[in-house]
């Protein structure tokens, strides 16, 4: 499209922070497959708002290049009375909103699921997630500009879904564009806070995160927040793209690649309640000193989040396999108490939790979260295992091993 292009090879990728864990094969000097990367878990919760350079990166082809920003436009077509080309200046002329929202890949924590049985997908640890302040125009205002009123479930021509098409090209679409959709009723609801975003953390979007324009759908798996927006289409049915119809669906453990029926499940939208410990690795060694008997104070920190705007009611920590629990403190904005679903809280954003525990022997540390609808993380990963390794929201477990110092 005018102003932006998707290159056919990876020689013009943007610079990235060297601390990122890369889930792609590299061949010097350039990558020859999509650059998918996450930060170290210890860095992830160092602040409530994730710095841009530490925000996880997920794409399907070479990062698009903007040649002439003044020529960039988004086509709005389909079942709409007033199709139109919108330039970036048209979108910037609408009221700007800043929405603090957590984006999470549906495959977050896939590596733990792969330890049960093999799964297909990027080998994410616990850091395919991030929390940012997104700035841009509400999609409800954009559609109203084109004659679709707010809180509308269908257009006069029968459009019920809003499809977002990217410049990003992917092999799963046989070289075609990445695309996804949401219901029109969600797109036209101002309270859903769906954005056409051009800023991230107060700065212009960078190339990795969708420059010059991306969609942000809060409370929904990251696959629906399409980057490098090319066009918006009003459809009678949901998007028929690969990542809506043959991926990112939740199947039971009994389904395998021989008996899978993709049409038997709807595309995943809201993400379930989730938490993860970030201050400890999966196996963490601690050396408290020379004493034969000792007790060590350990700080347990991490994140908890739920989809659909649901708040986090509680985060529990266990040291004895789930027989007993202590409640962790929860925060969002520094210096402010977090109250689930209160006006002072960011409803689309994660909460950071912390608990200090006394440890006298090697033990497994477990975290689980409960959201405002009383949804709780399932106990075992085996119960939620699925062949694509998505939506692993089981209790998060790390092994803390104590050993005497050699000093």
Tab-separated table of C-alpha atoms in Angstrom:
chain	number	residue	atom	x	y	z
A	1	UNK	CA	0.000	0.000	0.000
A	2	UNK	CA	1.176	3.621	-0.410
A	3	UNK	CA	3.651	4.760	2.219
A	4	UNK	CA	4.387	1.363	3.782
A	5	UNK	CA	5.675	-1.952	2.510
A	6	UNK	CA	6.449	-5.406	3.798
A	7	UNK	CA	9.947	-6.415	2.672
A	8	UNK	CA	10.568	-9.906	1.358
A	9	UNK	CA	13.685	-10.530	3.452
A	10	UNK	CA	15.130	-9.693	6.859
A	11	UNK	CA	18.067	-7.407	6.061
A	12	UNK	CA	16.365	-4.246	7.357
A	13	UNK	CA	15.190	-5.351	10.789
A	14	UNK	CA	15.227	-2.701	13.555
A	15	UNK	CA	17.755	-2.902	16.433
A	16	UNK	CA	16.649	-4.830	19.530
A	17	UNK	CA	17.781	-4.996	23.139
A	18	UNK	CA	20.437	-7.709	23.540
A	19	UNK	CA	18.873	-8.917	26.802
A	20	UNK	CA	15.829	-10.294	24.954
A	21	UNK	CA	15.478	-14.060	24.721
A	22	UNK	CA	15.064	-14.785	21.020
A	23	UNK	CA	12.710	-17.532	19.876
A	24	UNK	CA	14.012	-17.642	16.319
A	25	UNK	CA	16.957	-19.159	14.508
A	26	UNK	CA	19.616	-16.631	13.654
A	27	UNK	CA	22.022	-16.647	10.772
A	28	UNK	CA	24.616	-13.891	10.870
A	29	UNK	CA	24.283	-11.109	10.093
A	30	UNK	CA	20.491	-11.200	9.657
A	31	UNK	CA	17.525	-13.238	10.852
A	32	UNK	CA	15.901	-15.455	8.268
A	33	UNK	CA	12.646	-16.039	10.097
A	34	UNK	CA	10.328	-13.859	12.207
A	35	UNK	CA	11.943	-12.269	15.242
A	36	UNK	CA	9.958	-13.424	18.282
A	37	UNK	CA	11.471	-12.479	21.614
A	38	UNK	CA	10.664	-11.952	25.283
A	39	UNK	CA	12.514	-10.226	28.139
A	40	UNK	CA	14.041	-12.027	31.128
A	41	UNK	CA	11.309	-12.710	33.649
A	42	UNK	CA	13.218	-10.841	36.369
A	43	UNK	CA	13.127	-7.652	34.274
A	44	UNK	CA	9.469	-7.995	33.353
A	45	UNK	CA	8.004	-6.716	36.630
A	46	UNK	CA	10.664	-4.122	37.401
A	47	UNK	CA	8.000	-1.493	36.675
A	48	UNK	CA	4.223	-1.357	36.269
A	49	UNK	CA	4.521	-0.017	32.721
A	50	UNK	CA	6.772	-2.216	30.593
A	51	UNK	CA	9.552	-0.248	28.865
A	52	UNK	CA	9.217	-0.442	25.096
A	53	UNK	CA	12.573	-2.170	24.641
A	54	UNK	CA	11.490	-4.942	27.056
A	55	UNK	CA	8.035	-5.503	25.563
A	56	UNK	CA	7.719	-8.937	23.950
A	57	UNK	CA	7.930	-9.057	20.154
A	58	UNK	CA	5.773	-11.257	17.907
A	59	UNK	CA	5.476	-11.068	14.144
A	60	UNK	CA	5.153	-13.384	11.162
A	61	UNK	CA	7.419	-11.843	8.534
A	62	UNK	CA	9.989	-9.091	8.037
A	63	UNK	CA	9.109	-5.875	9.876
A	64	UNK	CA	7.289	-3.480	7.506
A	65	UNK	CA	9.054	-0.304	6.391
A	66	UNK	CA	7.390	3.115	6.153
A	67	UNK	CA	8.725	5.063	3.184
A	68	UNK	CA	6.396	8.056	3.125
A	69	UNK	CA	4.290	8.571	6.245
A	70	UNK	CA	2.321	11.349	4.517
A	71	UNK	CA	1.088	8.824	1.953
A	72	UNK	CA	0.107	6.188	4.509
A	73	UNK	CA	-3.610	5.475	4.677
A	74	UNK	CA	-6.041	2.822	5.902
A	75	UNK	CA	-8.861	1.684	3.643
A	76	UNK	CA	-12.218	1.138	5.390
A	77	UNK	CA	-14.379	-1.017	3.133
A	78	UNK	CA	-16.913	-3.827	3.084
A	79	UNK	CA	-20.512	-3.712	4.310
A	80	UNK	CA	-20.524	0.000	4.972
A	81	UNK	CA	-22.442	2.797	3.255
A	82	UNK	CA	-19.484	5.149	3.254
A	83	UNK	CA	-16.199	3.382	2.416
A	84	UNK	CA	-13.247	5.691	2.766
A	85	UNK	CA	-9.466	6.023	2.844
A	86	UNK	CA	-8.296	7.400	6.178
A	87	UNK	CA	-4.914	9.095	6.401
A	88	UNK	CA	-2.936	9.249	9.611
A	89	UNK	CA	-3.840	12.938	9.939
A	90	UNK	CA	-7.544	12.007	9.875
A	91	UNK	CA	-7.068	9.596	12.767
A	92	UNK	CA	-4.922	12.047	14.714
A	93	UNK	CA	-7.639	14.700	14.308
A	94	UNK	CA	-9.986	12.610	16.474
A	95	UNK	CA	-9.886	12.809	20.296
A	96	UNK	CA	-6.809	11.059	21.643
A	97	UNK	CA	-7.153	8.550	24.474
A	98	UNK	CA	-4.457	6.928	26.587
A	99	UNK	CA	-5.376	3.401	27.653
A	100	UNK	CA	-3.173	1.337	29.952
A	101	UNK	CA	-3.594	-2.233	28.778
A	102	UNK	CA	-1.765	-5.534	29.051
A	103	UNK	CA	-1.185	-7.510	25.878
A	104	UNK	CA	-0.441	-11.202	26.201
A	105	UNK	CA	0.332	-13.794	23.554
A	106	UNK	CA	-2.051	-16.740	23.782
A	107	UNK	CA	1.039	-18.965	23.848
A	108	UNK	CA	2.504	-17.371	26.983
A	109	UNK	CA	3.956	-20.106	29.275
A	110	UNK	CA	3.937	-22.618	26.415
A	111	UNK	CA	7.273	-24.132	27.492
A	112	UNK	CA	5.684	-25.521	30.666
A	113	UNK	CA	2.936	-27.125	28.603
A	114	UNK	CA	5.482	-28.688	26.252
A	115	UNK	CA	7.011	-30.557	29.202
A	116	UNK	CA	3.780	-32.581	29.476
A	117	UNK	CA	3.534	-33.464	25.785
A	118	UNK	CA	4.857	-31.928	22.601
A	119	UNK	CA	3.075	-28.826	21.349
A	120	UNK	CA	3.543	-26.641	18.279
A	121	UNK	CA	4.399	-22.984	18.568
A	122	UNK	CA	6.926	-20.412	19.731
A	123	UNK	CA	8.624	-21.580	22.932
A	124	UNK	CA	7.539	-18.789	25.251
A	125	UNK	CA	8.495	-18.731	28.922
A	126	UNK	CA	6.386	-16.450	31.180
A	127	UNK	CA	7.277	-13.147	29.501
A	128	UNK	CA	5.202	-13.093	26.301
A	129	UNK	CA	3.235	-10.358	28.012
A	130	UNK	CA	3.644	-6.663	28.691
A	131	UNK	CA	1.788	-3.646	30.015
A	132	UNK	CA	1.872	-0.336	28.142
A	133	UNK	CA	0.106	2.987	27.855
A	134	UNK	CA	-1.336	3.035	24.357
A	135	UNK	CA	-2.281	6.353	22.779
A	136	UNK	CA	-4.604	6.854	19.839
A	137	UNK	CA	-8.160	7.241	18.601
A	138	UNK	CA	-10.972	5.022	19.767
A	139	UNK	CA	-12.209	2.740	17.013
A	140	UNK	CA	-15.751	3.707	18.009
A	141	UNK	CA	-14.965	7.324	17.064
A	142	UNK	CA	-13.354	6.280	13.775
A	143	UNK	CA	-16.380	4.224	12.770
A	144	UNK	CA	-18.740	6.999	13.826
A	145	UNK	CA	-16.812	9.309	11.504
A	146	UNK	CA	-17.830	6.903	8.725
A	147	UNK	CA	-21.499	6.869	9.677
A	148	UNK	CA	-21.649	3.884	12.040
A	149	UNK	CA	-23.164	5.018	15.359
A	150	UNK	CA	-21.730	4.018	18.698
A	151	UNK	CA	-23.113	0.895	20.392
A	152	UNK	CA	-24.093	-0.602	17.041
A	153	UNK	CA	-24.230	-4.366	16.465
A	154	UNK	CA	-24.746	-4.306	12.688
A	155	UNK	CA	-24.550	-1.912	9.752
A	156	UNK	CA	-27.414	-1.205	7.353
A	157	UNK	CA	-25.695	-3.508	4.854
A	158	UNK	CA	-25.388	-6.365	7.345
A	159	UNK	CA	-21.872	-5.894	8.684
A	160	UNK	CA	-21.475	-7.505	12.108
A	161	UNK	CA	-17.714	-7.956	12.384
A	162	UNK	CA	-14.731	-5.642	11.970
A	163	UNK	CA	-11.717	-7.216	10.275
A	164	UNK	CA	-8.213	-5.772	10.615
A	165	UNK	CA	-5.743	-6.563	7.830
A	166	UNK	CA	-2.004	-6.084	8.321
A	167	UNK	CA	0.880	-5.297	6.021
A	168	UNK	CA	2.634	-8.236	7.772
A	169	UNK	CA	2.822	-11.192	5.372
A	170	UNK	CA	2.894	-14.740	6.681
A	171	UNK	CA	3.436	-18.249	5.356
A	172	UNK	CA	0.281	-19.471	7.106
A	173	UNK	CA	-1.721	-17.255	4.736
A	174	UNK	CA	0.335	-18.502	1.764
A	175	UNK	CA	2.146	-15.188	1.664
A	176	UNK	CA	-1.009	-13.176	2.264
A	177	UNK	CA	-1.557	-10.687	5.079
A	178	UNK	CA	-2.091	-11.398	8.754
A	179	UNK	CA	-5.683	-10.574	9.758
A	180	UNK	CA	-8.164	-10.907	12.611
A	181	UNK	CA	-11.562	-9.554	13.604
A	182	UNK	CA	-13.735	-8.537	16.546
A	183	UNK	CA	-17.525	-8.135	16.759
A	184	UNK	CA	-18.875	-4.758	15.605
A	185	UNK	CA	-20.682	-4.426	18.951
A	186	UNK	CA	-17.284	-4.409	20.669
A	187	UNK	CA	-15.703	-2.088	18.119
A	188	UNK	CA	-18.437	0.540	18.507
A	189	UNK	CA	-18.547	0.402	22.310
A	190	UNK	CA	-16.486	3.310	23.701
A	191	UNK	CA	-16.146	1.498	27.039
A	192	UNK	CA	-14.331	-1.385	25.301
A	193	UNK	CA	-11.459	1.059	24.669
A	194	UNK	CA	-10.452	-0.500	21.340
A	195	UNK	CA	-7.845	1.831	19.876
A	196	UNK	CA	-6.211	2.651	16.596
A	197	UNK	CA	-2.965	3.409	18.383
A	198	UNK	CA	-0.069	5.500	17.145
A	199	UNK	CA	1.740	5.894	20.484
A	200	UNK	CA	3.200	3.529	23.078
A	201	UNK	CA	4.291	4.816	26.482
A	202	UNK	CA	4.047	8.405	25.301
A	203	UNK	CA	6.223	7.923	22.232
A	204	UNK	CA	5.485	7.242	18.587
A	205	UNK	CA	5.129	3.507	17.977
A	206	UNK	CA	8.377	1.905	16.918
A	207	UNK	CA	8.608	-0.487	13.990
A	208	UNK	CA	8.506	-3.664	16.079
A	209	UNK	CA	5.246	-2.631	17.701
A	210	UNK	CA	3.268	-1.547	14.676
A	211	UNK	CA	4.429	1.830	13.360
A	212	UNK	CA	2.675	3.798	12.044
A	213	UNK	CA	-0.688	2.430	13.250
A	214	UNK	CA	-1.900	-0.647	15.061
A	215	UNK	CA	-5.028	-1.977	16.714
A	216	UNK	CA	-5.143	-2.493	20.477
A	217	UNK	CA	-8.002	-4.666	21.738
A	218	UNK	CA	-7.752	-4.632	25.549
A	219	UNK	CA	-8.587	-7.763	27.533
A	220	UNK	CA	-8.274	-10.008	24.480
A	221	UNK	CA	-5.427	-12.301	23.394
A	222	UNK	CA	-2.690	-10.406	21.595
A	223	UNK	CA	-3.418	-12.120	18.273
A	224	UNK	CA	-6.391	-9.782	17.732
A	225	UNK	CA	-4.388	-6.559	18.216
A	226	UNK	CA	-3.206	-6.327	14.628
A	227	UNK	CA	-0.038	-4.317	13.915
A	228	UNK	CA	0.950	-2.365	10.791
A	229	UNK	CA	-2.669	-1.738	9.868
A	230	UNK	CA	-3.427	-1.830	6.141
A	231	UNK	CA	-7.225	-1.937	5.982
A	232	UNK	CA	-10.420	-2.338	7.990
A	233	UNK	CA	-13.268	-4.372	6.530
A	234	UNK	CA	-16.872	-4.628	7.699
A	235	UNK	CA	-17.959	-8.273	7.332
A	236	UNK	CA	-21.142	-10.259	7.842
A	237	UNK	CA	-19.174	-13.119	9.445
A	238	UNK	CA	-16.008	-13.191	11.494
A	239	UNK	CA	-12.663	-13.079	9.697
A	240	UNK	CA	-11.849	-16.292	7.827
A	241	UNK	CA	-8.092	-15.867	8.137
A	242	UNK	CA	-5.808	-18.661	9.315
A	243	UNK	CA	-5.217	-17.224	12.779
A	244	UNK	CA	-8.954	-16.891	13.407
A	245	UNK	CA	-10.051	-20.230	11.997
A	246	UNK	CA	-7.119	-22.654	12.277
A	247	UNK	CA	-5.205	-21.369	15.271
A	248	UNK	CA	-5.720	-19.784	18.694
A	249	UNK	CA	-8.621	-22.019	19.649
A	250	UNK	CA	-8.965	-23.940	22.897
A	251	UNK	CA	-9.166	-27.739	22.518
A	252	UNK	CA	-9.241	-30.424	25.225
A	253	UNK	CA	-6.256	-32.719	25.905
A	254	UNK	CA	-7.956	-35.545	23.960
A	255	UNK	CA	-7.674	-33.706	20.618
A	256	UNK	CA	-4.599	-34.427	18.479
A	257	UNK	CA	-3.475	-33.518	14.961
A	258	UNK	CA	-5.258	-36.573	13.539
A	259	UNK	CA	-8.725	-35.883	14.949
A	260	UNK	CA	-8.794	-32.086	15.215
A	261	UNK	CA	-11.874	-30.302	13.835
A	262	UNK	CA	-11.090	-26.593	13.733
A	263	UNK	CA	-14.670	-25.607	12.956
A	264	UNK	CA	-15.896	-27.129	16.233
A	265	UNK	CA	-14.450	-24.247	18.282
A	266	UNK	CA	-14.865	-20.498	18.146
A	267	UNK	CA	-11.806	-18.229	17.980
A	268	UNK	CA	-10.385	-17.398	21.402
A	269	UNK	CA	-10.990	-13.816	22.459
A	270	UNK	CA	-10.732	-12.899	26.181
A	271	UNK	CA	-7.728	-14.391	27.933
A	272	UNK	CA	-8.359	-16.325	31.182
A	273	UNK	CA	-7.045	-15.363	34.607
A	274	UNK	CA	-3.275	-15.733	34.714
A	275	UNK	CA	-0.335	-15.208	37.077
A	276	UNK	CA	3.373	-15.949	37.087
A	277	UNK	CA	6.274	-15.629	39.492
A	278	UNK	CA	9.020	-13.488	37.968
A	279	UNK	CA	11.501	-13.010	40.802
A	280	UNK	CA	12.575	-16.672	40.675
A	281	UNK	CA	13.549	-18.927	37.807
A	282	UNK	CA	11.936	-22.355	37.358
A	283	UNK	CA	14.734	-23.773	39.481
A	284	UNK	CA	16.323	-21.208	41.781
A	285	UNK	CA	19.289	-21.846	44.064
A	286	UNK	CA	19.575	-19.766	47.243
A	287	UNK	CA	22.606	-19.813	49.574
A	288	UNK	CA	21.766	-18.188	52.902
A	289	UNK	CA	25.032	-18.690	54.792
A	290	UNK	CA	27.224	-21.061	56.799
A	291	UNK	CA	24.773	-21.946	59.594
A	292	UNK	CA	23.624	-25.531	59.870
A	293	UNK	CA	20.084	-24.434	60.548
A	294	UNK	CA	18.808	-21.340	58.849
A	295	UNK	CA	15.732	-19.502	57.727
A	296	UNK	CA	15.827	-17.334	54.659
A	297	UNK	CA	13.434	-14.549	53.759
A	298	UNK	CA	12.577	-14.673	50.067
A	299	UNK	CA	10.648	-12.045	48.128
A	300	UNK	CA	8.144	-13.519	45.676
A	301	UNK	CA	7.180	-11.070	42.914
A	302	UNK	CA	5.189	-11.456	39.741
A	303	UNK	CA	2.185	-10.394	37.720
A	304	UNK	CA	-1.489	-11.340	37.611
A	305	UNK	CA	-4.038	-10.403	34.965
A	306	UNK	CA	-7.437	-11.413	33.640
A	307	UNK	CA	-9.208	-10.733	30.365
A	308	UNK	CA	-12.426	-8.894	29.628
A	309	UNK	CA	-11.679	-6.071	32.045
A	310	UNK	CA	-11.989	-8.316	35.087
A	311	UNK	CA	-9.918	-7.235	38.076
A	312	UNK	CA	-7.634	-9.373	40.218
A	313	UNK	CA	-9.328	-10.101	43.532
A	314	UNK	CA	-6.524	-12.115	45.090
A	315	UNK	CA	-3.102	-13.673	44.494
A	316	UNK	CA	-2.214	-16.604	46.732
A	317	UNK	CA	1.221	-18.071	47.448
A	318	UNK	CA	1.804	-21.612	48.730
A	319	UNK	CA	4.941	-23.321	50.012
A	320	UNK	CA	3.458	-26.747	50.715
A	321	UNK	CA	1.924	-27.940	47.474
A	322	UNK	CA	-1.285	-25.979	47.899
A	323	UNK	CA	-2.250	-27.200	51.376
A	324	UNK	CA	-2.000	-23.688	52.810
A	325	UNK	CA	-1.763	-20.245	51.288
A	326	UNK	CA	-0.739	-16.691	52.108
A	327	UNK	CA	-2.158	-13.711	50.277
A	328	UNK	CA	0.241	-11.491	48.354
A	329	UNK	CA	-0.044	-7.727	48.200
A	330	UNK	CA	-1.243	-6.251	44.891
A	331	UNK	CA	-0.309	-2.956	43.270
A	332	UNK	CA	-0.676	-1.111	40.002
A	333	UNK	CA	0.329	2.523	40.135
A	334	UNK	CA	3.161	3.214	42.597
A	335	UNK	CA	1.987	4.661	45.914
A	336	UNK	CA	-1.651	3.735	45.376
A	337	UNK	CA	-3.598	0.849	46.851
A	338	UNK	CA	-5.061	-1.462	44.244
A	339	UNK	CA	-8.794	-2.145	44.527
A	340	UNK	CA	-10.231	-4.592	42.009
A	341	UNK	CA	-12.596	-2.923	39.502
A	342	UNK	CA	-12.423	0.420	41.304
A	343	UNK	CA	-12.430	3.669	39.337
A	344	UNK	CA	-8.866	4.318	40.483
A	345	UNK	CA	-7.621	1.079	38.913
A	346	UNK	CA	-6.679	0.312	35.313
A	347	UNK	CA	-9.220	-2.339	34.354
A	348	UNK	CA	-7.322	-3.608	31.307
A	349	UNK	CA	-3.939	-3.835	33.023
A	350	UNK	CA	-2.084	-6.396	35.078
A	351	UNK	CA	-1.405	-6.081	38.778
A	352	UNK	CA	1.996	-6.735	40.303
A	353	UNK	CA	2.069	-8.923	43.391
A	354	UNK	CA	4.604	-9.446	46.149
A	355	UNK	CA	4.895	-11.637	49.218
A	356	UNK	CA	7.818	-12.245	51.581
A	357	UNK	CA	8.123	-15.827	52.723
A	358	UNK	CA	10.326	-17.612	55.252
A	359	UNK	CA	12.108	-20.612	53.793
A	360	UNK	CA	14.003	-23.191	55.847
A	361	UNK	CA	14.289	-25.976	53.296
A	362	UNK	CA	14.077	-26.575	49.566
A	363	UNK	CA	10.491	-26.217	48.460
A	364	UNK	CA	8.163	-25.582	45.552
A	365	UNK	CA	6.688	-22.080	45.460
A	366	UNK	CA	3.236	-21.808	43.855
A	367	UNK	CA	1.238	-18.765	42.760
A	368	UNK	CA	-2.403	-18.654	41.716
A	369	UNK	CA	-4.721	-15.744	41.022
A	370	UNK	CA	-8.460	-15.238	41.440
A	371	UNK	CA	-10.268	-12.617	39.366
A	372	UNK	CA	-13.306	-10.487	40.198
A	373	UNK	CA	-15.673	-13.081	38.697
A	374	UNK	CA	-14.181	-15.735	41.043
A	375	UNK	CA	-12.392	-17.455	38.165
A	376	UNK	CA	-9.290	-19.205	39.477
A	377	UNK	CA	-6.291	-20.725	37.746
A	378	UNK	CA	-6.490	-24.517	37.322
A	379	UNK	CA	-4.168	-26.566	39.498
A	380	UNK	CA	-2.412	-28.707	36.906
A	381	UNK	CA	-1.072	-27.998	33.435
A	382	UNK	CA	-2.181	-31.495	32.363
A	383	UNK	CA	-5.832	-30.459	32.658
A	384	UNK	CA	-5.421	-27.590	30.180
A	385	UNK	CA	-2.867	-29.166	27.832
A	386	UNK	CA	-3.711	-28.685	24.161
A	387	UNK	CA	-1.849	-29.434	20.953
A	388	UNK	CA	-1.074	-25.777	20.200
A	389	UNK	CA	0.121	-25.008	23.712
A	390	UNK	CA	-2.126	-21.987	24.187
A	391	UNK	CA	-3.707	-20.550	27.332
A	392	UNK	CA	-1.524	-22.259	29.891
A	393	UNK	CA	-3.019	-20.619	32.968
A	394	UNK	CA	-2.279	-23.393	35.443
A	395	UNK	CA	-0.783	-22.630	38.856
A	396	UNK	CA	2.704	-21.268	38.336
A	397	UNK	CA	5.328	-23.330	40.129
A	398	UNK	CA	9.024	-22.715	40.740
A	399	UNK	CA	11.470	-24.849	42.697
A	400	UNK	CA	13.480	-23.039	45.335
A	401	UNK	CA	16.527	-25.022	46.388
A	402	UNK	CA	18.470	-24.038	49.475
A	403	UNK	CA	22.137	-24.812	49.835
A	404	UNK	CA	24.920	-23.693	52.176
A	405	UNK	CA	27.356	-21.095	50.980
A	406	UNK	CA	30.883	-22.259	50.214
A	407	UNK	CA	32.327	-18.960	51.453
